[in-house]
Amino acid sequence: MNSGREVKSDPRRRLPAVDRVVSALESGWPDLPLWAAREGARAALAEARERLAGGSQAAAPALDQLAEAAALRAGELSRPHPGRVLNATGIVLHTNLGRAPLAPEAAAAVARAACGYTDLELDLASGQRGSRTAAVVVKLRLLAGVPDALALNNNAAAVFLTLSTLARGREVIVSRGELVEIGGSFRVPEIISAAGVRLVEVGTTNRTHLADYERAIGPDTALLLKVHRSNFALRGFVAEVTLQELAGLGRERGLPLVEDLGSGTLIDLSSHGLPEEVFAPSRLRRGADVVCFSGDKLLGGPQAGIVLTARREHAIAMRENPIARALRLDKLALAALDWTLAAALDGRAVRDLPVLQRLLEPQEQLERRARALAERIRSFAGELDPAAVPDTGYAGGGALPDFVLPTFAVALRPPGGATRFAERLRRARPPLLARIRDDLLLLDLRSLDPEDEKGLEEALRGVLR
Ligand SMILES: *Cc1c(COP(=O)(O)O)cnc(C)c1O
């Protein structure tokens, strides 16, 4: 305990009570909700107390300073989340920015499913209980030409359910070159062990041969797993066993071959220059028994995990696994996925899915947009020296790591440096996300919907005011 004299000189004692800071917020920032004002005030006071702790000689902040800090925090707290941002990073599938934007019609399907009752699990013809995913499973079967499929919460769930169903308590064989981490919390070795499966690593980081797999097969082997490297590429002295070779080995030894493709499409985009490997049905044709991929990467739909199975019994076993219930798709994502798959069946995917619109937009069109945008920015922000510049980008979101995407950007040369300007743009209304290269701030048009260019100008004008 402090002695009386020390307590008196403690500047923390001069901090106002929470209620006084809240009152200051209520009069100065009347639009803030009370709950956010309270929490903002509490946080601002806690921070001030911390700064004054340890016998600091600093003076306690004045009420208006505290209110300012509290308002900032309260404003952050009460902003709807997730909120719209403008993506000028050039990365079309950006995990931190929510990956695939939905088509407006897919979003409308979500709104319809959200606002009223639906026949989610009711068969209207018989009046009996129906299956929530039957409609998307039919569409997946038709698109992929497979006997059965599942739609789950995300691809991590798809991989988990596959492993838990087909290999629980046994071993799976994976190349050391494919023990990847995909942004944040998806790590192949960890998902394998969480599914109750023992990982048998084969080969080396850069080279794995068929003989490595052959030698590792034992009485406890349940399946062979191939994982798409998704977010990086191996170059140089490398060797990898192809899907066909692994399928041959699997057939010979009676082991299913599972592929975690990560990002996949259900329409063949190779005529548009995308590598054939992302076309999920082609992976089954090459011999995979089960292929898993995300709904919100190249497929261009909502967060979901798609499982395509070459054999019905695999899908049936997965559906019967009690953990499937914990991994199921919610009705809002289901509505968006159903719309997205119908668009693919109708032949409208390339035209209507925002992800494909962005990825397939011709370079010449990006150049025209960049030149026009640079001109418009010059008219109100000549000091930023805007110029249209060509660059290269990537699809992102664990898709096409080897696929270099030509792009065009508006380069800005902010007087105070690109990093500081990027920070201000992140706080703009609407927030604008850009890319930095050689102290230039690049506003990349590859990932920016043309409709968002107006908002981009607004954000720029806002930070320059
Ligand atoms: C993205 C990715 C995942 C994780 O998918 P989510 O849909 O985010 O759960 C898993 N494996 C691979 C290879 C991926 O690229």
Tab-separated table of N, CA and C in Angstrom, residues 99 140 144 150-152 154-156 158-159 259-266 278-281 283-284 290-300 304-308 337 341:
chain	number	residue	atom	x	y	z
A	99	ARG	N	-11.717	-12.537	-49.150
A	99	ARG	CA	-11.649	-13.357	-50.377
A	99	ARG	C	-12.668	-12.931	-51.426
A	140	LEU	N	-23.412	-29.772	-57.957
A	140	LEU	CA	-21.991	-30.169	-57.948
A	140	LEU	C	-21.783	-31.424	-58.790
A	144	ALA	N	-19.419	-31.404	-62.044
A	144	ALA	CA	-18.154	-32.135	-61.954
A	144	ALA	C	-18.228	-33.524	-62.578
A	150	LEU	N	-20.122	-33.160	-51.269
A	150	LEU	CA	-20.590	-32.528	-50.039
A	150	LEU	C	-20.252	-31.047	-50.078
A	151	ALA	N	-21.050	-30.260	-49.374
A	151	ALA	CA	-20.733	-28.844	-49.202
A	151	ALA	C	-20.710	-28.578	-47.705
A	152	LEU	N	-19.563	-28.076	-47.213
A	152	LEU	CA	-19.369	-27.876	-45.775
A	152	LEU	C	-19.003	-26.424	-45.486
A	154	ASN	N	-16.162	-24.823	-44.640
A	154	ASN	CA	-15.014	-24.269	-45.382
A	154	ASN	C	-14.104	-25.436	-45.783
A	155	ASN	N	-13.017	-25.115	-46.463
A	155	ASN	CA	-12.167	-26.197	-46.956
A	155	ASN	C	-11.431	-26.897	-45.812
A	156	ALA	N	-11.101	-26.157	-44.754
A	156	ALA	CA	-10.485	-26.803	-43.590
A	156	ALA	C	-11.420	-27.889	-43.056
A	158	ALA	N	-13.650	-29.456	-44.829
A	158	ALA	CA	-13.718	-30.520	-45.840
A	158	ALA	C	-12.543	-31.483	-45.678
A	159	VAL	N	-11.349	-30.926	-45.486
A	159	VAL	CA	-10.160	-31.767	-45.314
A	159	VAL	C	-10.278	-32.558	-44.008
A	259	GLU	N	-7.038	-35.375	-52.603
A	259	GLU	CA	-6.292	-34.155	-52.901
A	259	GLU	C	-6.964	-32.961	-52.244
A	260	ASP	N	-6.160	-32.201	-51.466
A	260	ASP	CA	-6.593	-30.881	-50.990
A	260	ASP	C	-6.124	-29.894	-52.043
A	261	LEU	N	-7.061	-29.535	-52.923
A	261	LEU	CA	-6.708	-28.661	-54.052
A	261	LEU	C	-6.648	-27.192	-53.614
A	262	GLY	N	-7.269	-26.869	-52.498
A	262	GLY	CA	-7.236	-25.489	-51.988
A	262	GLY	C	-8.180	-24.590	-52.752
A	263	SER	N	-7.777	-24.243	-53.961
A	263	SER	CA	-8.583	-23.369	-54.799
A	263	SER	C	-8.963	-24.135	-56.050
A	264	GLY	N	-10.227	-24.193	-56.365
A	264	GLY	CA	-10.640	-24.946	-57.543
A	264	GLY	C	-11.820	-24.301	-58.234
A	265	THR	N	-11.965	-24.620	-59.522
A	265	THR	CA	-13.130	-24.148	-60.268
A	265	THR	C	-13.928	-25.350	-60.741
A	266	LEU	N	-15.165	-25.094	-61.139
A	266	LEU	CA	-15.999	-26.153	-61.700
A	266	LEU	C	-16.269	-25.898	-63.179
A	278	VAL	N	-6.430	-26.199	-61.805
A	278	VAL	CA	-7.431	-25.648	-60.882
A	278	VAL	C	-8.844	-26.128	-61.206
A	279	PHE	N	-9.008	-26.757	-62.375
A	279	PHE	CA	-10.326	-27.283	-62.761
A	279	PHE	C	-10.537	-28.584	-61.985
A	280	ALA	N	-11.319	-28.508	-60.905
A	280	ALA	CA	-11.415	-29.634	-59.962
A	280	ALA	C	-11.795	-30.964	-60.631
A	281	PRO	N	-12.759	-30.973	-61.573
A	281	PRO	CA	-13.103	-32.273	-62.189
A	281	PRO	C	-11.912	-32.934	-62.881
A	283	ARG	N	-9.003	-33.154	-61.770
A	283	ARG	CA	-8.222	-33.868	-60.756
A	283	ARG	C	-8.815	-35.257	-60.518
A	284	LEU	N	-10.139	-35.344	-60.575
A	284	LEU	CA	-10.782	-36.661	-60.424
A	284	LEU	C	-10.499	-37.516	-61.649
A	290	VAL	N	-10.966	-38.328	-53.962
A	290	VAL	CA	-11.654	-37.246	-53.254
A	290	VAL	C	-10.884	-35.960	-53.531
A	291	VAL	N	-11.588	-34.902	-53.889
A	291	VAL	CA	-10.948	-33.596	-54.076
A	291	VAL	C	-11.693	-32.577	-53.226
A	292	CYS	N	-10.928	-31.770	-52.448
A	292	CYS	CA	-11.509	-30.739	-51.577
A	292	CYS	C	-11.014	-29.363	-52.014
A	293	PHE	N	-11.872	-28.380	-51.969
A	293	PHE	CA	-11.431	-26.999	-52.238
A	293	PHE	C	-12.412	-26.000	-51.624
A	294	SER	N	-12.000	-24.727	-51.626
A	294	SER	CA	-12.781	-23.673	-50.969
A	294	SER	C	-13.860	-23.121	-51.899
A	295	GLY	N	-14.937	-22.648	-51.303
A	295	GLY	CA	-15.988	-22.006	-52.076
A	295	GLY	C	-15.680	-20.562	-52.405
A	296	ASP	N	-14.817	-19.916	-51.603
A	296	ASP	CA	-14.610	-18.476	-51.772
A	296	ASP	C	-13.240	-18.123	-52.343
A	297	LYS	N	-12.627	-19.083	-53.014
A	297	LYS	CA	-11.414	-18.746	-53.775
A	297	LYS	C	-11.821	-18.655	-55.248
A	298	LEU	N	-11.175	-19.437	-56.120
A	298	LEU	CA	-11.473	-19.275	-57.547
A	298	LEU	C	-12.917	-19.631	-57.909
A	299	LEU	N	-13.573	-20.412	-57.088
A	299	LEU	CA	-14.962	-20.752	-57.386
A	299	LEU	C	-15.836	-19.490	-57.394
A	300	GLY	N	-15.408	-18.486	-56.621
A	300	GLY	CA	-16.106	-17.197	-56.670
A	300	GLY	C	-17.392	-17.131	-55.870
A	304	ALA	N	-17.086	-21.717	-48.065
A	304	ALA	CA	-17.648	-23.070	-48.083
A	304	ALA	C	-16.507	-24.027	-48.364
A	305	GLY	N	-16.722	-25.289	-48.070
A	305	GLY	CA	-15.763	-26.328	-48.439
A	305	GLY	C	-16.470	-27.328	-49.326
A	306	ILE	N	-15.914	-27.568	-50.502
A	306	ILE	CA	-16.533	-28.494	-51.455
A	306	ILE	C	-15.747	-29.797	-51.432
A	307	VAL	N	-16.459	-30.909	-51.350
A	307	VAL	CA	-15.822	-32.222	-51.464
A	307	VAL	C	-16.450	-32.921	-52.660
A	308	LEU	N	-15.637	-33.325	-53.617
A	308	LEU	CA	-16.121	-34.126	-54.747
A	308	LEU	C	-15.592	-35.536	-54.550
A	337	LEU	N	-24.032	-20.155	-52.386
A	337	LEU	CA	-23.369	-21.235	-53.123
A	337	LEU	C	-24.312	-21.784	-54.200
A	341	LEU	N	-23.349	-21.884	-58.129
A	341	LEU	CA	-23.283	-23.116	-58.918
A	341	LEU	C	-24.266	-23.061	-60.086
